Amino acid sequence: MVSVLIDQNDRFLDILERLSSKSVEDYYNPYKLFEWPDRLPENMWWMSPELTTTYGTAAAERLTQEQLYALSRYESINFYSLNVHGIRELLIEVTKRIHTSGFETPSEFFHHFIGEENEHMWFFAEFCLRYGKKIYRQPAGASVEIPRSDVESLLVFARILIFEELVDHFNSKMALDTRLHETIRAINRIHHQDESRHIAFGRELVSALFAEVKKNSTEQELADVSAYIKRYMTYSFESLFNPQVYRDAGVEKPQELRRELLQAPARAKFEQSVFRKTTKFLQKAGII
Ligand SMILES: [Fe+2]
Ligand SMILES: [Fe+2]
């Protein structure tokens, strides 16, 4: 079904080659790269305030500066926890496909991808365990079944791309935010560097897989793909709003706060900014 990936056009091959050599050139030892102070100061932002879930809402006005700092601390642990879970799932899917029929062409790149993601998962988990003393559990509904069908690989790689683009929105902003501790900025900077390659690759792969699916699908099947992808985007965005985070930050009715924030007028703008580039890409490709 993905024969298109075997004899791909020159453009895809060039991109794969360029991204693979870039991976080799940029290779680093994550276990030596970062400074891990014993503690990070508590009276500062751990996440850019504009990226926290209460930003611009009435709820934020009810909180003291100290509570807002605490919230940013737990939200940052939640963000890196989501990374750990997202990476575990994408590693399973990519590992399932490497060197199997249909994936001959991208397999060389998959080796870099798998290696890099394993290292990302390590430094995100390290951050959570050191500074949060835990990894938040994966939110319910995470393993929303991917329908087993001809479109399975398309949905898998579209999910991976959406996840990586969401994360990158945060990484690219926090890497540059001078209000954050250098250790936090470094993690975001390094991840952003690697993810630029993964996202460039993901867009090519998803476009190629979609072109193939389109040839063999009815209107209804394409509408189902579009609906599935939109649902996945909503789910990913909502996983940023974790009631356990609100509880840890001392909020009395965490579920109520979550509901309030998801219904707040600020939500739409936040969601649009997180997925601005992703939506543009998916629309242009005709996927949604
Ligand atoms: Fe990553
Ligand atoms: Fe990645």
CSV table of N, CA and C and ligand atoms in Angstrom, one decimal, residues 113 117 164 195 198, ligand 2:
chain,number,residue,atom,x,y,z
A,113,PHE,N,16.0,8.9,13.9
A,113,PHE,CA,14.8,9.3,14.6
A,113,PHE,C,14.6,8.5,16.0
A,117,GLU,N,14.9,10.1,19.6
A,117,GLU,CA,13.7,10.1,20.5
A,117,GLU,C,14.0,9.4,21.8
A,164,GLU,N,4.5,16.3,17.5
A,164,GLU,CA,5.8,17.0,17.5
A,164,GLU,C,5.6,18.5,17.2
A,195,GLU,N,13.9,18.4,16.7
A,195,GLU,CA,12.5,18.3,16.2
A,195,GLU,C,12.4,19.0,14.8
A,198,HIS,N,12.8,16.3,12.5
A,198,HIS,CA,11.7,15.4,12.5
A,198,HIS,C,10.4,15.9,11.9
B,2,FE,FE,10.8,14.0,17.3
